[in-house]
Structures are given as C-alpha cells and as structure tokens.
Amino acid sequence: MLEKLLSPFTSILSRLKYGQKFMLISVLFIIPIIVLLYEWNATQQTQINFIRGEQAGVEQISEIMPFMLQVQQQRGLINGYLNGNKEAKSTIEAKLQEIAQLIEHIEAKFRKENLPQSYEKWASIHREWIELRDSYESLKASDSFVRHSKLVEQIEELIVNSADESELSLDNEINSYYLMRLVVQELPALIENSAFIRGTGNGILASRTLTDELKIQLLLREYESKTALVSLNKSLSKIAESQSNINVNLVEKGGQVAHNIQNYLVLLEQEIIHKQEMSMNPDTFFTQGTVAITTADEVFKLAIMELDHILQERIDDYTAERNVTLVIMVVVLLLVVIFYVAFFRSVMDTVSILKQRAESMAKGDFSQDIVLNTKDELQLVGAAFNEMQRSMNRVLSLNQQISLTTFQSSQQLTGISDQSIQDMKKVADSVQKVSDGTASQKRTTVEASSAMNEMAIGITRVAEAASEVASVAIRASENAVIGNQQLIETMDQMESIKKTQADSAQIVAKLDEHSVRISQIIKSIMEIAKQTKLLALNANIEAARAGEHGRGFSVVAQEIGELAEETSSSGKSISDLLIDIRSLVGATVSAMDSIQIETNMGMESIERTKETIDCILSEVKLVSEQIQDVSATTEEMSAGMEEVAASIADVSDISHRTSNEAELMATGTAEQLVSAEKIQISAKELRDMSQQLQNDLSKFVLCNDVIIPNLR
C-alpha cells in the first residue's frame, strides 16, 4: 500500500538530479511557509492600517470640536444680542473672526482622501454657517437660536460620521473603547447641552421672560445632561482601571467636569426655572456655562491625546511584532538554506567521487577501490562499486581471447557494410529523385485542378451576370418608354385640370357679382315695401278721418299694407338666401385656391418624375458598360484555359522521368541483395562468439546505459 502511494513521487524524483531534487523539496517546504507568512503579514498590515484610520478619525474630530465650541458660544452671544443685550455686538464680531480663521484651518487640514463622506458633510456645514453669519441680524432671536442649534447638531453628526467612516466606532479594545465614547458621544453631548442651556439662559435673562416652551426645552436639556453625566461617570470608572499617569489626570479632570456641570444645572434651576423674578446678570450666567464647557473641552483634549497615544502604541506594537517575526523567519530560513547547502555539498562530493571512479572504470582502469568519507546509504553504493570492479576484472580476463576473434569478424563485417552503404546511397538518391518528381507532379496537378475550378466558377458567374444584365436592360428600356408615355399623359391631364380650374374660378367670380347685384335689388325692393307700408298706414289714418266715405279707401289701404308686409318678408328671405349663396361662393373660392396649389404641386411631381426617367436611361447606359466588362472577363478565362493545358503537359514529362528513376532503383536493390547474403554468413559466426560472451556477462544485472548520467 505504501509502495503504491509513494510510486508517483518516487517516479518524479528519479527523473531529477540531486540539485533539482533539493530545489523541489525546498520549494515545497518554502511555498506554504511564504504563503502563511504573507497572510500573517497582510493581517498585521491590515490591523495597522485600521488603527491608522482610527488615528485619522481622532485627529479630524479634534479639529472639528473647537469649531463646535465656537459656534455654541456664538449662538449664546447672538441670542443675548437679539434679546436686547446690545453690548455683545463687539464680542460677536471678534468671535466671527476667530471662527473664520478656524474654518480656514479645518479646510486646509481636512483629510479628504481618508474621509470623503465626512468632507461632503463638512462642506454642507460650511455653507450653512456662511448663510447664518450673513443673516443673523435680520433673524428673530428664536429663529437664530434654532438655526444655530441645528448647525451644532450637524457638527455633532459630523463627529459621529468621522468616527464611523474612519472605523473608530468599531474599536473593540476596552482601554480605547470608552475613550472613543467620551470623544464621540458623551463629551460632545454634555458640551452641547450645557451650551444650549447657556445660550437659552442668556437670552432669557436678557429679556427677563421665560415662556412655557423655553422652560420645557431647558428641563429636557437638564434631563439629557444628567443622563449624559451618568454615562460619563461610567466611562471614567472604566478608564480609571488603566495605571498610566495621563489616565489618572483624565479621571480627575472628568470628575471636575461632572461637578461643574452639576453645579451649573443647580444654578439653572435656582436662577431661571424656579425663580419668580429673575435678577441674575446674563453675562454671569454665560460665564459660568463657559467655565463648565471649557473644563469639558480640556477633558476632551486629554481624551483625544490619550486615545491617540493608545492607538500609536498599538501601531508600534504591531509593527515591532511584525518586524521581529520577519527577522526570526529570515534567520531561520537562512539557517535552513545553509544546512541544505551543506547537505547538498556533502552528497555532491560523494557523488563526484563515485562519478570520477566510474569514469576511470569506463576508460579501463579497474586497479583501485573507491574510498568514501561518509556513513550514509551512499557508502553501500561505494561497496557495490568495488565488488563490481572485482567481478569485471575476472570477466575481462576470460573474454580477451573471445574479443580477438570478434575483432577479426568485425573487420570483415565492416567491409561488407561499407559496400552496402554505398548501394544504399544509390537507392536513397533514386528514391529522393522519385520523391521530388512526385511532389512536383502533385503541385502541378493541384494547380491544374485549381485553375479549372476557377475557370468553371468564372464561366458560371459570366453566364449569370450576362443573363441578369440582359433582363435588367430590357426591363429598364421598357419602363423608360412606359414612364415617358405616362409622363406626357399626366402633363396633358394636369394642363386640362389647370384650364378647367381657371374657367371655374371665372364662373364663380361672375356668380359672386350677380349675387351682389341681386342683393342690391332686394334692398331696393325692401325699401319700397317699407315706404308702401308707411303710405298704407297714412291712408288708413285718412280713411278713418273720412268716416263712412273713406271705408272703401281703408280696405284698399289695408290690402296694400299687407302686400307690402309680404313683400318685405319675401325680400328678407331672399336676402338670407343670398347671404348663404355668397358664403358658399367664398368656400368655393377657397377650394379653388387649394386646387390651384395641388395642381402646382402635381406639376412639380411631374418634373421630378421626368428627372427620374432620365436617371433610368443613364442606368441603361451603365448596363451596357457592364456587358463590355463581362466580355473582357471571358477573355481572361480563355487565357486561364491555355495555362491549364500547359500544366497538363508538364505532368506528362514528370511522369516519364519518374519511370526512368524507378528502373535505377530496381538495379540498386539487386546489388544490395547480394551484399546482404554475405553479411548473413559473417553474422552467424559473430552470433556464436557473442553467445559465449553473454553467458559470462549474465552474472551482472544492469538497468541500462543511462545509469551513470543520472548520477551526475
């Protein structure tokens, strides 16, 4: 089982030299070591890069925090100013200058490559600050305070975002986790709550007014501050477990911060929340808040320094561990290489001795034994060499006489072999010539076949092209004639339509004139009917005055009035009909104009059709030229036929030469047969003597002639 398992590996190693074997084994050992070392080093470097990212976040947060403090102070100052404390104007302007310088510093130092998302948020905060700076004087106190507070919230979010993007929030080491919480969460929250209370209280004390809404906001901030103080004390207790001096100072300062903020909250309750009549100076309240915030800022700076110090120590530890491990690995690998080289030298020295002695034995020197200065398995090889040398001495002594006889037979065999070689050369030359002729004949046949194939394809294409060209020419000619006739007929029809349209236009114009005249006549009739109606009315009046004598005249006047009424009604109906007729005449005129436009477009289409027919006639000319090209192609194909005939003639000549060479090859073969019979007789004598030599050599078991080269 073990032999089968190891056989493929043994087979591979048996094909290699010692140097290659050592190299292969070394590579197989070194590859996993290098892979594991690379993975370990990559892990170490990843951890170092992670910590450096955390450092970048810490540094960025340390630069952002002063800006938040300045904005908080500005919020309180502006709130007091807008609530009536006009003395704060100069302080506000000075603070704006400080903030502008701070913004320039942050912009120049911002780590855009490491924290691209945070930089986008910073740019948004910067724009918001510019808008707020330029418009605070036109805002109400409440609106200004709200906008400043929202800006501070954005800055707090920027701090958290910087911690998240730099992966500082993912820190899982106990001695840095609570410092991270102090820097990112607890201290910013305490500072903002205190700053909010400071700014709001400053405005309340300046206006001496506490609304219910402001009171609720202050109570809420007070509660959040107390909750943050609990978290601060918890983190400080965890940090206190560290034994470094800076941690002791940090814990003491943290306790002072908690005490100051607690006192400030008590001051808030006493002077603002529970005070009926507020009498405290706003500047005093503002100063007390600033003291608490300043102390918190000092703790923040200490926490930043401590956190950065811890992260740098980790980087140094990981770097030192990596470097020491790499040095140890390099030293170990060097020792392994040295031992490998020494082992290789030892083996190669032994092999070199065996090789030199084997070369001497190959030259005929069997007088000296092999002496090896080693105790490994190669010592057994040296002993086997010595035993073989003694056996070869005995065998060579017994075979000297046999070698003499073999030499004489070999001389005779050599002479016969020379003659056979000469005959074989003749045969080889003839065969070569036959081969050359056959190859040439093959190429010629291929060329002839290719030329004939191309000729057949060309003839087919000529026939197809000629047929298509003839059909196209006939159809094009017929279409041109028909198109020309249709064009003439269309032009005649369009001229007739144009003439008819002109006549219709004249008739419609006359109809319109007659309608106008009739309208004028109707107007005259209606005017006469109107006058007649008035006369009938006057007649009725006179008849009524005449009494009985005018009764007959009254009847006549009444009939005349009715006739005038009917005449007026009929005239109006006729006038309405004339209006409709004139409207239809106007529509007819518009239609005639449209017909005129369409007629003109038809004439243009006929012109384009004429141009198309001209193009068709040009194409017919091109078809004629193509027919001429086809004729030229046919002539070229005829020339190709002549080349085919010549190639066939060459094939015939080559076949003739091949036949002659075949006869020469037959003659050489007969001579070779005679020489082969002589070789057979000498070979029998040599076989008998070689049999005795083989019996003596059968005492040794040899692999093959390549054993010695494998030892080199």
XYZ file of C-alpha atoms in Angstrom:
712
model
C 0.000 0.000 0.000
C 2.757 2.424 0.960
C 4.745 1.492 -2.147
C 1.777 2.280 -4.411
C 1.223 5.549 -2.611
C 4.852 6.636 -2.989
C 5.395 5.328 -6.519
C 4.345 8.517 -8.406
C 6.500 10.700 -6.157
C 9.411 8.272 -6.486
C 8.988 8.348 -10.253
C 9.180 12.142 -10.294
C 12.268 12.313 -8.077
C 14.041 9.599 -10.079
C 13.966 11.858 -13.141
C 15.717 14.726 -11.377
C 19.309 15.491 -10.476
C 20.276 15.960 -6.851
C 20.271 19.735 -7.182
C 16.809 19.635 -8.715
C 15.585 17.264 -6.008
C 16.825 19.572 -3.266
C 15.304 22.551 -5.063
C 11.934 20.810 -5.456
C 11.766 19.764 -1.806
C 12.865 23.233 -0.690
C 10.199 24.887 -2.818
C 7.527 22.545 -1.446
C 8.563 23.491 2.093
C 9.022 27.201 1.433
C 5.792 27.837 -0.515
C 3.386 27.143 2.391
C 5.711 28.994 4.770
C 5.787 32.026 2.464
C 2.013 31.876 1.944
C 1.354 31.695 5.680
C 3.904 34.432 6.336
C 2.328 36.605 3.667
C -1.159 36.075 5.085
C 0.058 36.838 8.581
C 1.916 39.941 7.410
C -1.153 41.076 5.441
C -3.267 40.622 8.565
C -0.804 42.637 10.613
C -0.668 45.361 7.970
C -4.463 45.429 7.757
C -4.649 45.889 11.508
C -2.050 48.669 11.348
C -3.961 50.398 8.546
C -7.170 50.024 10.561
C -5.555 51.724 13.561
C -4.110 54.452 11.333
C -7.612 55.043 10.018
C -8.776 55.376 13.611
C -5.983 57.883 14.211
C -7.159 59.904 11.219
C -10.659 59.955 12.700
C -9.328 61.047 16.107
C -7.289 63.855 14.558
C -10.240 65.008 12.463
C -12.565 65.039 15.485
C -10.008 67.014 17.497
C -10.020 69.683 14.765
C -13.835 69.796 14.484
C -14.559 70.139 18.226
C -13.139 73.724 18.572
C -15.407 74.794 15.723
C -18.438 73.370 17.551
C -17.441 75.219 20.735
C -17.078 78.493 18.853
C -20.477 78.070 17.172
C -22.043 77.318 20.554
C -20.540 80.465 22.054
C -21.667 82.476 19.051
C -25.185 81.064 19.442
C -25.371 82.263 23.045
C -23.908 85.680 22.271
C -26.245 86.291 19.327
C -29.228 85.082 21.362
C -28.427 87.627 24.075
C -27.812 90.334 21.475
C -31.139 89.734 19.722
C -32.903 89.704 23.101
C -31.647 93.181 23.966
C -28.011 92.836 25.095
C -26.514 95.216 22.503
C -23.169 95.322 24.304
C -22.385 91.852 22.916
C -22.030 93.191 19.338
C -18.255 93.723 19.527
C -17.757 90.307 21.103
C -19.823 88.715 18.331
C -17.725 90.350 15.606
C -14.494 89.219 17.264
C -15.879 85.702 17.561
C -16.793 85.696 13.865
C -13.162 86.473 13.015
C -11.964 83.593 15.195
C -14.442 81.204 13.561
C -13.342 82.309 10.069
C -9.700 81.530 10.905
C -10.730 78.203 12.415
C -12.695 77.274 9.289
C -9.669 78.039 7.100
C -7.547 75.790 9.313
C -10.071 72.932 9.168
C -10.449 73.286 5.392
C -6.685 73.136 4.893
C -6.170 70.164 7.228
C -9.280 68.128 6.350
C -8.470 64.534 5.374
C -10.467 64.465 2.161
C -8.960 61.219 0.856
C -9.498 59.234 4.062
C -12.905 60.748 4.930
C -14.664 61.751 1.672
C -18.205 61.419 3.071
C -17.342 63.454 6.127
C -15.838 66.138 3.890
C -19.109 66.412 1.959
C -20.944 66.917 5.235
C -18.350 69.488 6.307
C -18.884 71.404 3.052
C -22.629 71.475 3.769
C -21.974 72.761 7.311
C -19.619 75.421 5.932
C -22.271 76.689 3.518
C -24.901 76.748 6.261
C -22.562 78.717 8.530
C -21.931 81.333 5.822
C -25.673 81.837 5.327
C -26.225 82.106 9.081
C -23.312 84.526 9.547
C -24.619 86.872 6.879
C -28.249 86.900 8.046
C -28.249 86.621 11.849
C -29.028 90.318 12.423
C -32.238 90.058 10.397
C -33.480 86.984 12.273
C -35.627 86.739 15.346
C -33.915 85.559 18.493
C -35.822 82.263 18.484
C -35.153 81.618 14.781
C -31.458 82.406 15.179
C -31.158 80.105 18.166
C -32.936 77.250 16.349
C -30.728 77.589 13.263
C -27.571 77.709 15.374
C -28.754 74.634 17.291
C -29.407 72.742 14.057
C -25.931 73.685 12.863
C -24.433 72.347 16.112
C -26.422 69.126 15.639
C -24.914 68.798 12.165
C -21.437 69.266 13.645
C -22.179 66.542 16.215
C -23.323 64.292 13.358
C -20.076 65.141 11.529
C -18.091 63.966 14.580
C -20.034 60.692 14.669
C -19.751 60.313 10.889
C -15.969 60.841 11.052
C -15.745 58.162 13.743
C -17.847 55.771 11.672
C -16.051 56.411 8.381
C -12.616 56.027 9.979
C -13.934 52.872 11.740
C -13.077 54.398 15.103
C -16.562 53.390 16.254
C -15.645 49.731 15.638
C -12.782 49.771 18.168
C -13.208 46.737 20.450
C -10.313 47.238 22.860
C -11.541 48.058 26.371
C -8.846 50.650 27.076
C -9.765 52.678 23.973
C -13.473 51.938 23.560
C -14.568 54.113 26.488
C -12.190 56.866 25.414
C -13.845 56.717 21.993
C -17.255 57.044 23.669
C -16.031 60.059 25.622
C -14.736 61.756 22.485
C -17.549 60.874 20.080
C -20.680 60.699 22.221
C -20.601 61.720 25.850
C -18.458 64.864 25.958
C -19.980 66.387 22.768
C -23.459 65.700 24.179
C -22.604 67.266 27.556
C -20.957 70.258 25.917
C -23.922 70.827 23.583
C -26.490 70.509 26.380
C -24.505 72.913 28.541
C -24.038 75.299 25.623
C -27.759 75.132 24.836
C -28.598 75.928 28.454
C -26.006 78.715 28.431
C -27.345 80.301 25.245
C -31.014 79.898 26.139
C -30.455 81.128 29.684
C -28.514 84.111 28.395
C -31.449 85.085 26.192
C -33.987 84.523 28.982
C -32.027 86.608 31.496
C -31.540 89.334 28.901
C -35.282 89.527 28.144
C -36.384 88.636 31.712
C -39.008 86.371 30.150
C -39.387 82.589 30.498
C -42.049 81.043 28.270
C -43.503 77.601 28.864
C -41.886 76.323 25.664
C -38.425 77.506 26.727
C -38.949 76.069 30.185
C -39.802 72.651 28.721
C -36.727 72.800 26.485
C -34.493 73.673 29.443
C -35.955 70.859 31.564
C -35.422 68.418 28.699
C -31.801 69.534 28.268
C -31.288 69.280 32.021
C -32.540 65.693 31.967
C -30.320 64.812 28.991
C -27.337 66.367 30.760
C -27.951 64.280 33.880
C -28.237 61.128 31.758
C -25.003 62.014 29.959
C -23.320 62.587 33.338
C -24.219 59.017 34.346
C -22.626 57.689 31.134
C -19.606 59.949 31.704
C -19.047 58.611 35.218
C -19.354 55.030 33.941
C -16.762 55.614 31.226
C -14.436 57.366 33.688
C -14.652 54.398 36.050
C -13.614 52.072 33.205
C -10.793 54.384 32.192
C -9.633 54.589 35.815
C -8.651 50.904 35.623
C -5.658 51.960 33.500
C -2.470 52.690 35.535
C -0.908 55.404 33.343
C -0.420 58.897 34.765
C -2.335 60.570 31.983
C -5.347 58.391 32.744
C -5.247 59.489 36.385
C -5.207 63.130 35.286
C -8.009 62.427 32.833
C -10.188 60.846 35.522
C -9.582 63.749 37.903
C -10.448 66.291 35.230
C -13.505 64.233 34.276
C -14.737 64.334 37.858
C -14.258 68.089 37.868
C -16.302 68.347 34.662
C -19.123 66.361 36.230
C -19.006 68.605 39.315
C -19.009 71.849 37.271
C -21.880 70.756 35.058
C -23.863 69.585 38.080
C -23.359 72.989 39.723
C -24.373 74.711 36.505
C -27.598 72.690 36.403
C -28.301 73.724 40.013
C -27.694 77.361 39.015
C -30.159 76.901 36.148
C -32.857 75.665 38.488
C -32.281 78.357 41.095
C -31.907 81.435 38.872
C -34.158 80.642 35.909
C -36.505 77.679 36.205
C -37.714 78.164 39.807
C -37.018 81.901 40.153
C -40.106 84.093 40.102
C -38.267 87.354 39.388
C -35.019 86.838 37.503
C -32.292 89.226 38.589
C -29.065 87.451 37.601
C -26.730 89.179 35.146
C -26.832 87.329 31.753
C -23.073 87.704 31.367
C -22.507 86.000 34.731
C -24.702 83.055 33.747
C -22.986 82.888 30.369
C -19.541 82.937 32.038
C -20.491 80.090 34.426
C -21.599 77.976 31.466
C -18.417 78.798 29.605
C -16.342 77.636 32.598
C -18.164 74.278 32.645
C -17.803 73.884 28.888
C -14.116 74.887 28.988
C -13.430 72.225 31.621
C -15.236 69.660 29.465
C -13.171 70.776 26.482
C -9.970 70.229 28.496
C -11.128 66.689 29.305
C -11.947 66.238 25.620
C -8.402 67.253 24.662
C -6.924 64.904 27.291
C -9.112 62.076 25.982
C -8.014 62.832 22.418
C -4.345 62.785 23.482
C -4.792 59.548 25.435
C -6.707 57.864 22.602
C -4.121 58.918 20.030
C -1.347 57.726 22.368
C -3.008 54.320 22.792
C -3.540 53.941 19.038
C 0.077 54.887 18.332
C 1.261 52.337 20.922
C -0.795 49.682 19.161
C 0.707 50.607 15.817
C 4.192 50.433 17.333
C 3.412 47.055 18.961
C 2.035 45.566 15.748
C 4.955 46.966 13.760
C 7.522 45.641 16.247
C 5.832 42.239 16.344
C 5.790 42.100 12.562
C 9.425 43.147 12.241
C 10.660 40.732 14.933
C 8.723 37.860 13.391
C 10.074 38.662 9.944
C 13.643 38.817 11.287
C 13.225 35.457 13.050
C 11.750 33.906 9.916
C 14.581 35.272 7.781
C 17.204 33.941 10.224
C 15.526 30.520 10.375
C 15.250 30.375 6.601
C 18.912 31.346 6.275
C 19.881 28.529 8.667
C 17.726 26.093 6.709
C 19.335 27.242 3.476
C 22.824 26.865 4.988
C 22.083 23.306 6.185
C 20.522 22.487 2.836
C 23.614 23.773 1.016
C 25.932 21.843 3.353
C 23.871 18.674 2.906
C 23.868 19.206 -0.843
C 27.647 19.723 -0.850
C 28.150 16.503 1.140
C 26.002 14.477 -1.226
C 27.534 16.060 -4.315
C 31.099 15.382 -3.043
C 30.245 11.706 -2.578
C 28.568 11.562 -5.965
C 31.574 13.296 -7.522
C 33.926 10.597 -6.135
C 31.651 7.865 -7.477
C 31.452 9.665 -10.823
C 35.228 10.036 -11.146
C 35.809 6.361 -10.294
C 33.083 5.273 -12.699
C 34.664 7.345 -15.476
C 38.022 5.680 -14.728
C 36.383 2.244 -14.909
C 34.731 3.268 -18.177
C 38.224 4.024 -19.510
C 39.512 0.607 -18.404
C 41.110 1.332 -15.015
C 39.912 -1.340 -12.543
C 43.032 -1.305 -10.305
C 41.808 0.975 -7.443
C 38.968 0.683 -4.920
C 36.554 3.541 -4.074
C 37.059 5.198 -0.640
C 34.084 7.335 0.664
C 34.206 9.548 3.789
C 30.513 9.142 4.655
C 28.342 6.878 6.785
C 25.071 7.230 4.882
C 23.496 4.995 2.215
C 25.997 6.159 -0.421
C 28.641 4.095 1.457
C 26.732 0.993 0.320
C 26.907 2.255 -3.250
C 30.689 2.558 -2.947
C 30.951 -1.031 -1.651
C 28.834 -2.254 -4.570
C 31.129 -0.399 -6.983
C 34.178 -2.144 -5.506
C 32.538 -5.567 -5.792
C 31.575 -4.832 -9.390
C 35.161 -3.820 -10.132
C 36.487 -7.175 -8.890
C 33.905 -9.091 -10.899
C 34.737 -7.123 -14.025
C 38.433 -7.996 -13.608
C 37.588 -11.675 -13.700
C 35.219 -11.389 -16.621
C 37.581 -9.287 -18.717
C 40.439 -11.794 -18.241
C 38.262 -14.648 -19.512
C 36.977 -12.681 -22.532
C 40.269 -11.430 -24.021
C 40.518 -14.341 -26.469
C 36.892 -14.018 -27.409
C 37.364 -10.325 -28.074
C 40.209 -11.097 -30.545
C 38.060 -13.403 -32.629
C 35.204 -10.959 -32.522
C 37.506 -8.225 -33.794
C 38.518 -10.253 -36.895
C 34.905 -10.995 -37.762
C 34.009 -7.396 -37.192
C 36.609 -6.262 -39.760
C 35.075 -8.483 -42.434
C 31.608 -7.310 -41.490
C 32.774 -3.705 -41.703
C 33.952 -4.130 -45.328
C 30.672 -5.660 -46.352
C 28.798 -2.954 -44.533
C 30.689 -0.265 -46.446
C 29.623 -1.780 -49.753
C 26.041 -1.990 -48.528
C 26.156 1.653 -47.503
C 27.276 2.685 -50.999
C 24.457 0.712 -52.589
C 22.001 2.147 -50.143
C 23.146 5.661 -51.056
C 22.309 4.985 -54.704
C 18.908 3.712 -53.711
C 18.386 6.730 -51.473
C 19.340 9.136 -54.273
C 16.958 7.458 -56.689
C 14.187 7.429 -54.159
C 14.814 11.113 -53.490
C 14.537 11.938 -57.181
C 11.355 9.913 -57.451
C 10.017 11.756 -54.432
C 10.905 15.131 -55.951
C 9.191 14.241 -59.203
C 6.145 13.012 -57.401
C 5.944 16.206 -55.347
C 6.333 18.367 -58.451
C 3.716 16.314 -60.241
C 1.388 16.750 -57.278
C 1.823 20.529 -57.225
C 1.230 20.752 -60.970
C -1.904 18.649 -60.680
C -3.185 20.819 -57.850
C -2.539 23.965 -59.885
C -4.332 22.496 -62.891
C -7.293 21.477 -60.759
C -7.453 24.901 -59.111
C -7.263 26.701 -62.453
C -10.023 24.538 -63.907
C -12.211 25.114 -60.844
C -11.702 28.858 -61.039
C -12.473 28.753 -64.757
C -15.725 26.885 -64.139
C -16.759 29.346 -61.435
C -15.847 32.293 -63.662
C -17.871 30.906 -66.576
C -20.860 30.370 -64.291
C -20.614 33.921 -62.978
C -20.302 35.275 -66.525
C -23.437 33.434 -67.584
C -25.404 34.601 -64.561
C -24.193 38.195 -64.877
C -24.937 38.284 -68.607
C -28.447 36.928 -68.054
C -29.192 39.401 -65.277
C -27.737 42.321 -67.240
C -29.814 41.448 -70.296
C -33.000 41.205 -68.240
C -32.263 44.456 -66.455
C -31.541 46.239 -69.728
C -34.797 45.035 -71.313
C -36.921 45.915 -68.280
C -35.213 49.290 -67.901
C -35.837 50.145 -71.546
C -39.500 49.130 -71.371
C -40.027 51.023 -68.124
C -38.384 54.110 -69.579
C -40.726 54.094 -72.609
C -43.825 53.476 -70.486
C -42.753 56.135 -67.995
C -42.248 58.659 -70.775
C -45.721 57.984 -72.192
C -47.344 58.218 -68.774
C -45.486 61.450 -68.124
C -46.882 63.010 -71.337
C -50.421 61.874 -70.493
C -50.096 63.176 -66.948
C -48.884 66.553 -68.131
C -51.843 66.820 -70.572
C -54.270 65.928 -67.792
C -52.713 68.447 -65.416
C -52.941 71.184 -68.092
C -56.609 70.316 -68.628
C -57.235 70.407 -64.878
C -55.488 73.740 -64.640
C -57.602 75.183 -67.508
C -60.835 73.823 -66.045
C -59.960 75.261 -62.673
C -59.356 78.685 -64.228
C -62.758 78.569 -66.021
C -64.457 77.530 -62.784
C -62.842 80.432 -60.990
C -64.208 82.878 -63.587
C -67.716 81.416 -63.314
C -67.635 81.620 -59.529
C -66.464 85.229 -59.745
C -69.379 86.103 -62.050
C -71.752 84.290 -59.695
C -70.456 86.407 -56.841
C -71.020 89.598 -58.886
C -74.614 88.584 -59.735
C -75.242 87.827 -56.064
C -74.111 91.327 -55.158
C -76.428 92.869 -57.735
C -79.388 90.767 -56.593
C -78.653 91.797 -53.025
C -78.769 95.457 -54.048
C -82.096 94.939 -55.899
C -83.574 93.176 -52.870
C -82.517 96.062 -50.668
C -84.340 98.460 -53.065
C -87.488 96.285 -53.041
C -87.442 96.123 -49.253
C -87.054 99.914 -49.105
C -90.059 100.340 -51.493
C -92.094 97.887 -49.385
C -91.221 99.887 -46.295
C -92.380 103.137 -47.974
C -95.525 101.426 -49.253
C -96.291 100.222 -45.776
C -95.995 103.789 -44.457
C -98.282 105.066 -47.226
C -100.853 102.373 -46.394
C -100.718 103.414 -42.769
C -101.280 107.075 -43.710
C -104.167 106.033 -45.989
C -105.805 104.148 -43.157
C -105.494 107.213 -40.953
C -107.089 109.474 -43.620
C -109.842 106.918 -44.268
C -110.609 106.800 -40.586
C -110.895 110.565 -40.563
C -113.293 110.469 -43.592
C -115.551 108.074 -41.786
C -118.159 106.293 -43.864
C -116.928 107.907 -47.064
C -113.443 106.599 -46.630
C -114.306 102.964 -45.773
C -113.595 101.673 -49.285
C -110.327 103.517 -49.396
C -109.473 101.994 -45.996
C -109.920 98.445 -47.348
C -107.630 99.183 -50.275
C -105.043 100.729 -47.965
C -105.154 97.672 -45.706
C -104.569 95.303 -48.645
C -101.690 97.448 -49.827
C -100.153 97.291 -46.303
C -100.445 93.505 -46.202
C -98.911 93.260 -49.671
C -96.040 95.494 -48.532
C -95.527 93.280 -45.434
C -95.394 90.134 -47.564
C -93.007 91.839 -49.990
C -90.726 92.835 -47.097
C -90.809 89.275 -45.674
C -90.027 87.734 -49.077
C -87.199 90.227 -49.590
C -85.696 89.279 -46.246
C -85.869 85.555 -47.114
C -84.238 86.229 -50.469
C -81.552 88.296 -48.692
C -80.833 85.403 -46.298
C -80.559 83.012 -49.244
C -78.179 85.411 -50.983
C -76.025 85.553 -47.809
C -75.828 81.723 -47.816
C -75.038 81.726 -51.540
C -72.226 84.251 -51.043
C -70.869 82.158 -48.153
C -70.843 79.087 -50.407
C -69.226 81.159 -53.150
C -66.470 82.152 -50.670
C -65.935 78.489 -49.719
C -65.825 77.610 -53.413
C -63.174 80.260 -53.994
C -61.066 78.819 -51.120
C -61.480 75.327 -52.554
C -60.431 76.600 -55.981
C -57.307 78.120 -54.419
C -56.472 74.764 -52.780
C -56.996 73.056 -56.139
C -54.628 75.580 -57.697
C -51.957 74.747 -55.047
C -52.419 70.986 -55.525
C -52.217 71.475 -59.306
C -48.905 73.292 -58.963
C -47.585 70.524 -56.676
C -48.672 67.953 -59.264
C -46.723 69.799 -61.921
C -43.629 69.758 -59.680
C -44.050 65.992 -59.129
C -44.225 65.518 -62.904
C -40.954 67.418 -63.258
C -39.298 65.142 -60.666
C -40.707 62.090 -62.464
C -39.103 63.316 -65.649
C -35.745 63.587 -63.871
C -36.172 60.016 -62.566
C -36.787 58.719 -66.094
C -33.604 60.472 -67.202
C -31.719 58.628 -64.427
C -33.203 55.327 -65.644
C -31.873 55.999 -69.126
C -28.426 56.671 -67.593
C -28.572 53.328 -65.766
C -29.301 51.597 -69.085
C -26.033 53.040 -70.398
C -24.175 51.701 -67.345
C -25.642 48.254 -68.012
C -24.147 48.361 -71.480
C -20.730 49.105 -69.990
C -21.084 46.128 -67.616
C -21.738 43.863 -70.577
C -18.408 45.013 -72.021
C -16.662 44.151 -68.709
C -18.182 40.684 -68.868
C -16.682 40.218 -72.308
C -13.229 41.156 -71.004
C -13.565 38.661 -68.153
C -14.383 35.930 -70.651
C -11.152 36.641 -72.495
C -9.139 36.330 -69.268
C -10.750 32.977 -68.577
C -9.734 31.816 -72.025
C -6.126 32.620 -71.163
C -6.515 30.557 -67.990
C -7.567 27.588 -70.099
C -4.325 27.817 -72.003
C -2.337 27.710 -68.747
C -4.201 24.575 -67.720
C -3.192 22.888 -70.943
C 0.452 23.772 -70.359
C 0.327 22.379 -66.803
C -1.045 19.094 -68.038
C 1.885 18.836 -70.449
C 4.329 19.315 -67.562
C 2.676 16.493 -65.649
C 3.281 14.176 -68.581
C 7.022 14.957 -68.667
C 7.409 14.419 -64.942
C 5.720 11.025 -65.170
C 8.262 9.981 -67.793
C 11.201 10.911 -65.607
C 9.696 9.051 -62.680
C 9.613 5.836 -64.697
C 13.329 6.060 -65.553
C 14.332 6.600 -61.949
C 12.308 3.594 -60.890
C 14.430 1.368 -63.123
C 17.624 2.621 -61.498
C 16.196 1.908 -58.054
C 15.465 -1.706 -59.064
C 19.090 -2.247 -60.173
C 20.457 -0.945 -56.882
C 18.122 -3.212 -54.965
C 19.509 -6.317 -56.706
C 23.070 -5.398 -55.805
C 22.048 -4.794 -52.215
C 20.589 -8.325 -52.002
C 23.967 -9.912 -52.871
C 25.716 -7.904 -50.153
C 23.066 -8.877 -47.629
C 23.804 -12.592 -48.178
C 27.473 -12.059 -47.344
C 26.536 -10.118 -44.201
C 24.340 -13.028 -43.097
C 27.264 -15.528 -43.171
C 29.512 -13.267 -41.085
C 26.677 -12.534 -38.685
C 26.323 -16.258 -37.834
C 29.983 -16.512 -36.800
C 29.676 -13.359 -34.697
C 26.472 -14.716 -33.052
C 28.209 -17.877 -31.781
C 31.067 -15.949 -30.215
C 28.717 -13.330 -28.736
C 26.705 -16.103 -27.060
C 29.707 -17.191 -25.003
C 30.375 -13.545 -24.043
C 26.747 -13.100 -22.916
C 26.958 -16.181 -20.707
C 29.870 -14.628 -18.821
C 28.156 -11.215 -18.537
C 24.888 -12.727 -17.289
C 26.356 -12.704 -13.774
C 25.598 -8.924 -13.631
C 22.157 -7.336 -13.533
C 22.296 -3.962 -15.287
C 19.442 -1.471 -15.745
C 20.592 0.423 -18.872
C 23.298 2.743 -20.147
C 21.778 5.850 -18.612
C 22.538 4.937 -15.010
C 25.832 6.836 -14.965
C 24.407 10.080 -16.431
C 21.713 10.028 -13.773
C 24.424 10.062 -11.104
C 25.850 13.358 -12.425
